[in-house]
CSV table of C-alpha atoms in Angstrom, one decimal:
chain,number,residue,atom,x,y,z
A,42,MET,CA,119.6,82.6,77.8
A,43,SER,CA,117.5,82.6,80.6
A,44,PRO,CA,114.4,84.3,80.9
A,45,SER,CA,115.5,86.7,83.8
A,46,VAL,CA,118.2,88.1,82.1
A,47,ILE,CA,116.7,88.5,78.7
A,48,SER,CA,114.4,90.3,80.9
A,49,LYS,CA,117.3,92.7,81.8
A,50,PHE,CA,118.0,93.8,78.7
A,51,PRO,CA,115.9,96.9,78.1
A,52,LEU,CA,116.9,98.5,81.6
A,53,LEU,CA,120.8,97.7,80.0
A,54,PHE,CA,119.9,99.2,77.0
A,55,PHE,CA,118.5,102.4,78.5
A,56,ILE,CA,121.6,102.5,80.2
A,57,ALA,CA,123.9,102.1,77.4
A,58,ILE,CA,122.5,105.0,75.1
A,59,SER,CA,121.7,107.1,78.4
A,60,LEU,CA,125.9,106.8,79.0
A,61,TRP,CA,126.8,106.9,75.1
A,62,TRP,CA,124.5,110.0,74.5
A,63,GLY,CA,125.5,111.8,76.9
A,64,PHE,CA,129.2,111.4,76.2
A,65,TYR,CA,128.5,112.3,72.7
A,66,TYR,CA,126.2,115.6,73.3
A,67,GLN,CA,128.6,116.6,76.4
A,68,SER,CA,131.8,116.1,73.9
A,69,ASN,CA,133.5,119.1,71.9
A,70,SER,CA,135.0,116.8,69.3
A,71,SER,CA,135.2,115.9,65.6
A,72,LEU,CA,132.6,112.9,66.8
A,73,ASN,CA,130.0,115.7,67.4
A,74,ASP,CA,131.5,118.1,65.0
A,75,PHE,CA,132.8,120.4,67.8
A,76,GLY,CA,129.3,120.8,68.9
A,77,GLN,CA,127.7,121.4,65.8
A,78,ALA,CA,125.7,118.3,65.1
A,79,ASN,CA,124.0,117.7,68.6
A,80,PHE,CA,121.4,116.7,66.9
A,81,GLU,CA,117.7,115.5,69.9
A,82,PHE,CA,116.6,113.1,66.7
A,83,LEU,CA,119.5,111.1,67.5
A,84,TYR,CA,118.4,109.9,71.3
A,85,LEU,CA,114.8,110.4,70.4
A,86,LEU,CA,115.3,107.4,68.1
A,87,ASP,CA,116.5,105.3,70.5
A,88,VAL,CA,114.2,106.1,73.3
A,89,PHE,CA,111.1,105.7,71.5
A,90,ILE,CA,111.8,103.1,68.9
A,91,VAL,CA,114.7,100.9,69.6
A,92,LEU,CA,113.7,100.6,73.6
A,93,PRO,CA,110.0,99.9,73.2
A,94,ILE,CA,110.8,97.0,70.7
A,95,ILE,CA,113.3,95.6,73.0
A,96,CYS,CA,110.7,96.1,75.5
A,97,PHE,CA,108.2,93.8,74.0
A,98,LEU,CA,110.8,91.5,72.5
A,99,ALA,CA,112.7,91.1,76.0
A,100,VAL,CA,109.5,90.8,78.3
A,101,LYS,CA,106.2,88.1,77.7
A,102,ASN,CA,103.9,90.1,79.3
A,103,LYS,CA,102.3,92.4,77.3
A,104,LYS,CA,101.3,94.6,79.7
A,105,GLU,CA,104.3,94.4,82.2
A,106,ALA,CA,106.0,95.4,78.9
A,107,LEU,CA,103.8,98.4,78.1
A,108,LEU,CA,104.6,99.8,81.6
A,109,LYS,CA,108.3,99.2,81.4
A,110,ALA,CA,108.8,100.7,78.2
A,111,ILE,CA,106.5,104.1,79.6
A,112,THR,CA,108.4,104.0,82.4
A,113,LEU,CA,112.1,104.0,80.6
A,114,CYS,CA,110.8,106.3,78.2
A,115,CYS,CA,109.9,108.8,80.8
A,116,LEU,CA,113.3,108.0,82.9
A,117,ALA,CA,115.3,108.6,79.5
A,118,VAL,CA,113.3,112.2,79.0
A,119,TRP,CA,114.4,113.0,82.3
A,120,VAL,CA,117.9,112.3,81.2
A,121,GLY,CA,117.7,113.9,78.1
A,122,SER,CA,116.8,116.9,79.7
A,123,TYR,CA,120.2,117.2,81.4
A,124,ILE,CA,122.6,115.5,78.4
A,125,ILE,CA,121.3,117.6,75.5
A,126,PRO,CA,122.4,121.3,74.9
A,127,ALA,CA,119.8,123.8,75.8
A,128,SER,CA,120.2,125.3,72.5
A,129,SER,CA,119.7,121.9,70.4
A,130,LYS,CA,116.5,121.3,72.5
A,131,PHE,CA,113.2,121.6,69.8
A,132,ILE,CA,110.8,118.9,70.7
A,133,TRP,CA,112.4,118.1,74.2
A,134,PRO,CA,110.6,121.2,76.2
A,135,TYR,CA,107.3,119.5,74.9
A,136,LEU,CA,108.5,115.9,76.1
A,137,GLU,CA,109.3,117.4,79.7
A,138,SER,CA,106.2,118.8,80.1
A,139,GLY,CA,104.4,115.7,78.8
A,140,ARG,CA,106.4,113.2,81.4
A,141,TYR,CA,104.4,114.7,84.2
A,142,VAL,CA,101.0,114.0,82.7
A,143,ILE,CA,102.3,110.4,81.6
A,144,SER,CA,103.6,110.0,84.7
A,145,ALA,CA,100.0,111.2,86.6
A,146,LEU,CA,98.2,108.6,84.4
A,147,ILE,CA,100.4,105.8,85.5
A,148,LEU,CA,100.1,106.8,89.1
A,149,LEU,CA,96.0,106.9,88.3
A,150,PHE,CA,96.0,103.7,87.2
A,151,GLU,CA,98.4,102.1,89.5
A,152,LEU,CA,96.1,103.4,92.1
A,153,ALA,CA,93.1,101.9,90.7
A,154,ALA,CA,94.3,98.4,90.4
A,155,ILE,CA,96.0,98.9,93.7
A,156,VAL,CA,92.4,99.9,95.4
A,157,THR,CA,90.8,96.9,93.5
A,158,VAL,CA,93.2,94.5,94.6
A,159,VAL,CA,92.5,95.9,98.1
A,160,LEU,CA,88.6,95.3,98.3
A,161,ALA,CA,89.4,91.7,96.4
A,162,ILE,CA,91.9,90.9,99.5
A,163,LYS,CA,89.8,92.3,101.9
A,164,THR,CA,86.5,90.1,100.4
A,165,ALA,CA,88.9,87.2,100.3
A,166,LEU,CA,89.7,87.6,103.9
A,167,ASP,CA,85.9,88.2,105.2
A,168,ASP,CA,85.3,84.5,103.1
A,169,LYS,CA,87.8,83.0,105.0
A,170,ILE,CA,89.9,81.7,102.1
A,171,ASP,CA,93.7,81.2,102.8
A,172,PRO,CA,95.3,84.5,103.0
A,173,ASP,CA,98.1,83.9,101.4
A,174,LEU,CA,95.6,82.7,98.0
A,175,ALA,CA,93.6,86.3,99.1
A,176,ILE,CA,96.6,88.5,98.3
A,177,SER,CA,98.3,86.6,95.1
A,178,GLN,CA,95.3,85.7,93.2
A,179,PRO,CA,93.9,89.1,92.3
A,180,ILE,CA,97.3,90.2,91.9
A,181,GLU,CA,98.2,87.8,89.4
A,182,ARG,CA,95.3,88.6,88.0
A,183,PHE,CA,96.5,91.6,86.8
A,184,LEU,CA,100.1,90.7,86.1
A,185,GLY,CA,100.6,87.0,85.5
A,186,LYS,CA,102.9,85.0,87.3
A,187,SER,CA,106.0,87.4,86.8
A,188,VAL,CA,108.8,88.8,88.7
A,189,VAL,CA,106.9,92.3,89.8
A,190,ALA,CA,103.9,90.2,90.4
A,191,THR,CA,106.1,88.3,93.5
A,192,VAL,CA,107.3,91.9,94.6
A,193,LEU,CA,104.3,93.0,94.6
A,194,ASN,CA,103.0,90.1,96.7
A,195,PHE,CA,106.0,90.5,99.3
A,196,GLU,CA,104.7,94.6,100.0
A,197,THR,CA,100.9,93.6,99.7
A,198,ARG,CA,101.6,90.9,102.4
A,199,MET,CA,103.7,93.2,104.6
A,200,TRP,CA,101.0,96.3,104.3
A,201,THR,CA,98.4,93.5,104.5
A,202,PHE,CA,99.8,92.3,108.1
A,203,ALA,CA,100.6,95.8,109.2
A,204,LEU,CA,97.4,97.4,108.9
A,205,PHE,CA,94.8,94.2,108.9
A,206,ALA,CA,96.6,91.6,110.7
A,207,LYS,CA,93.5,91.1,113.1
A,208,ARG,CA,91.8,89.9,110.2
A,209,VAL,CA,93.8,86.9,109.5
A,210,LYS,CA,93.4,83.7,111.1
A,211,PRO,CA,96.1,80.9,111.3
A,212,ASP,CA,93.5,78.3,110.8
A,213,ASN,CA,92.8,79.6,107.5
A,214,TYR,CA,95.8,78.6,105.9
A,215,GLN,CA,95.8,75.7,104.0
A,216,GLY,CA,96.8,72.6,105.7
A,217,SER,CA,96.0,69.9,107.7
A,218,LYS,CA,98.5,70.5,110.4
A,219,HIS,CA,100.3,73.8,111.5
A,220,PHE,CA,103.4,74.7,112.8
A,221,SER,CA,104.8,77.6,114.8
A,222,TYR,CA,108.3,79.1,115.2
A,223,HIS,CA,107.2,82.5,116.6
A,224,GLN,CA,108.5,81.6,119.9
A,225,LYS,CA,111.8,79.9,119.2
A,226,ASP,CA,114.7,81.8,121.4
A,227,GLY,CA,112.4,84.4,121.9
A,228,SER,CA,112.3,85.4,118.2
A,229,GLN,CA,109.2,87.4,118.3
A,230,SER,CA,109.9,89.4,121.6
A,231,ASN,CA,113.2,90.5,119.9
A,232,LEU,CA,111.8,91.6,116.7
A,233,LEU,CA,109.0,93.8,119.0
A,234,GLY,CA,112.3,95.4,120.5
A,235,PHE,CA,113.0,96.1,117.3
A,236,VAL,CA,109.9,98.1,116.3
A,237,PHE,CA,110.6,100.1,119.5
A,238,LEU,CA,113.9,100.8,118.9
A,239,ILE,CA,112.9,102.3,115.6
A,240,ALA,CA,110.0,104.1,116.5
A,241,LEU,CA,111.9,105.8,119.7
A,242,GLU,CA,115.1,106.5,117.3
A,243,MET,CA,113.1,108.3,114.4
A,244,PRO,CA,111.7,111.5,116.0
A,245,LEU,CA,115.5,112.0,117.5
A,246,MET,CA,116.9,111.2,114.2
A,247,HIS,CA,115.4,113.4,112.0
A,248,LEU,CA,115.5,116.7,114.7
A,249,LEU,CA,119.7,115.9,114.8
A,250,LEU,CA,119.6,115.5,110.7
A,251,HIS,CA,117.4,118.5,110.4
A,252,PHE,CA,119.9,120.8,112.1
A,253,ALA,CA,122.8,119.2,111.9
A,254,TRP,CA,122.6,118.4,108.3
A,255,SER,CA,119.4,119.7,106.0
A,256,PRO,CA,115.8,119.2,106.3
A,257,LEU,CA,115.9,117.2,103.3
A,258,ALA,CA,117.9,114.5,104.6
A,259,ALA,CA,115.9,114.1,107.9
A,260,ASN,CA,112.7,113.4,105.4
A,261,VAL,CA,115.0,110.9,103.4
A,262,VAL,CA,115.9,108.9,106.4
A,263,THR,CA,113.2,109.4,108.1
A,264,ILE,CA,110.5,108.1,105.2
A,265,LEU,CA,112.9,105.1,105.0
A,266,SER,CA,112.9,104.6,108.9
A,267,VAL,CA,109.0,104.6,108.8
A,268,LEU,CA,109.1,101.9,106.3
A,269,SER,CA,111.6,99.6,108.1
A,270,LEU,CA,108.9,100.6,111.2
A,271,VAL,CA,106.2,99.3,109.0
A,272,PHE,CA,108.3,96.1,107.8
A,273,PHE,CA,108.7,95.0,110.8
A,274,LEU,CA,105.8,96.0,112.9
A,275,ALA,CA,104.3,93.7,109.8
A,276,GLU,CA,106.9,90.6,110.1
A,277,TYR,CA,106.1,90.7,114.0
A,278,ARG,CA,102.5,90.1,113.4
A,279,ALA,CA,103.3,87.9,110.8
A,280,MET,CA,105.2,85.3,112.9
A,281,ALA,CA,102.4,84.3,114.8
A,282,LYS,CA,100.0,84.4,112.1
A,283,ARG,CA,101.5,82.5,108.7
A,284,PRO,CA,102.5,79.1,110.0
A,285,ILE,CA,104.1,75.8,108.4
A,286,SER,CA,102.1,73.3,107.2
A,287,ILE,CA,101.6,70.3,106.1
A,288,ASP,CA,98.6,69.8,103.4
A,289,GLY,CA,98.6,67.0,101.6
A,290,ASP,CA,101.4,65.8,99.9
A,291,ASP,CA,103.1,68.7,100.5
A,292,LEU,CA,105.1,70.8,102.9
A,293,ILE,CA,104.5,74.5,102.5
A,294,ILE,CA,107.0,76.4,104.4
A,295,ARG,CA,105.6,80.1,105.5
A,296,TYR,CA,107.9,82.0,107.5
A,297,GLY,CA,107.1,85.4,108.8
A,298,LEU,CA,106.8,87.5,105.1
A,299,TYR,CA,108.8,85.1,103.3
A,300,GLN,CA,107.4,84.1,100.1
A,301,PRO,CA,106.0,80.4,100.7
A,302,LEU,CA,107.9,77.4,99.5
A,303,LYS,CA,106.1,74.3,98.4
A,304,VAL,CA,108.3,71.1,98.9
A,305,PRO,CA,107.0,67.8,97.7
A,306,LEU,CA,106.9,65.3,100.6
A,307,SER,CA,108.1,63.0,98.4
A,308,ASN,CA,111.1,65.0,97.5
A,309,ILE,CA,111.8,64.4,101.3
A,310,LYS,CA,115.3,62.2,101.3
A,311,ASP,CA,115.6,63.0,104.7
A,312,ILE,CA,114.5,65.0,107.8
A,313,LYS,CA,116.3,65.2,111.6
A,314,GLY,CA,117.4,67.7,114.2
A,315,ASN,CA,120.1,70.3,113.4
A,316,ASP,CA,122.1,72.3,116.7
A,317,VAL,CA,125.1,73.8,115.2
A,318,PHE,CA,125.6,77.0,113.1
A,319,VAL,CA,124.6,76.7,109.3
A,320,ALA,CA,126.5,79.2,107.0
A,321,ARG,CA,124.6,80.6,103.7
A,322,GLU,CA,125.2,79.0,100.7
A,323,LYS,CA,123.4,78.5,97.3
A,324,SER,CA,122.5,75.4,97.8
A,325,ILE,CA,121.0,76.0,101.4
A,326,LYS,CA,117.6,77.8,102.5
A,327,ARG,CA,117.6,78.7,105.9
A,328,TYR,CA,114.4,80.0,107.8
A,329,VAL,CA,115.6,81.2,111.6
A,330,TYR,CA,115.2,84.3,113.1
A,331,SER,CA,117.5,83.8,116.5
A,332,GLY,CA,119.8,80.8,117.2
A,333,VAL,CA,120.3,78.3,115.0
A,334,PRO,CA,117.9,76.1,112.9
A,335,ASN,CA,116.7,72.8,114.8
A,336,ILE,CA,115.3,71.4,111.6
A,337,LYS,CA,117.3,69.9,108.6
A,338,ILE,CA,115.9,68.8,105.5
A,339,VAL,CA,117.5,67.1,103.1
A,340,LEU,CA,115.9,67.0,99.1
A,341,ALA,CA,116.0,64.0,96.6
A,342,GLU,CA,115.9,66.5,94.1
A,343,PRO,CA,117.0,70.0,94.2
A,344,ILE,CA,114.4,72.5,94.1
A,345,GLY,CA,116.2,75.3,91.9
A,346,GLU,CA,119.6,75.3,93.5
A,347,VAL,CA,118.6,74.4,97.0
A,348,GLU,CA,119.6,70.8,98.0
A,349,LYS,CA,119.0,71.3,101.6
A,350,ILE,CA,116.4,73.7,103.7
A,351,PHE,CA,117.3,74.3,107.7
A,352,ILE,CA,114.2,75.6,109.9
A,353,GLY,CA,113.9,76.9,113.2
A,354,VAL,CA,110.6,75.9,114.9
A,355,ASP,CA,109.0,76.0,118.0
A,356,ASN,CA,108.5,72.3,118.4
A,357,PRO,CA,111.2,70.0,116.4
A,358,HIS,CA,110.2,66.8,117.9
A,359,SER,CA,106.8,67.2,116.8
A,360,PHE,CA,107.4,68.3,113.3
A,361,ILE,CA,109.8,65.6,112.4
A,362,GLU,CA,107.7,63.0,113.8
A,363,SER,CA,104.5,64.7,111.8
A,364,ILE,CA,107.1,64.7,108.6
A,365,LYS,CA,108.1,61.3,108.9
A,366,HIS,CA,104.4,60.2,109.7
A,367,SER,CA,103.0,61.6,106.5
A,368,LEU,CA,106.3,60.4,104.7
């Protein structure tokens, strides 16, 4: 079984025990002696003994396993406060109070880690290190190469370009030749239009929802809109900053805020122009904002499930010639 599937076992177990014990505690049948056997320790055993053990068995990185176990246990306490009848709660009220302390400690730990990462990134950018490495190295130093680290890399990259784009220089990226893609079919201009559209729509939508529906709904939608605005602004700035590069024997595909893809040049079977629409498929990787991709790369050996890569660049002829020359 693949590690990605195994790593989901703790969450699946948490959902399973929450549903089962929720049915058990809320039922009024011989299963729980008609409400007389709603003992809270039954749920406690699964939450604080079995669940952490599964976390440490399913997740190789012990720091990540500990964080996942604490998070799921806090969620389980929150679920237990709803599914366990009030008359059966003896230890649970203390746990409900304690989860706020644990949450605060986790938040402080995460904030300390974030501050450390930000300082490390700032120092690396000032030293003109490859910006992608400046972001990934301090994060992977804490979390290793994991799914959580990949997600955090993306989020950190987003905030870096949203707030500190001026510190990022395209020439600092690894590679002897760089290729741009932000001018293809007006991609960057179109993205700027989305930024202005969200910024103009946000206050009007907030007022409309506030008075027509509820203040809570207005606040939720506004927060989501702000996050969308930050994402599109970061994407707009990253487009002109993160180039596609040839670095020695590798082609490094960076596209906006996307995770970089490194393709060995020796693994490129064929490269040519493209002028037709490309549908989504598992075996195809597409990098394009507007119009159709103008580069088609066929791999000699698949990278994961990817057999073909389609890219949209500003100067496809120069890109193809450079790759062929490097080959």
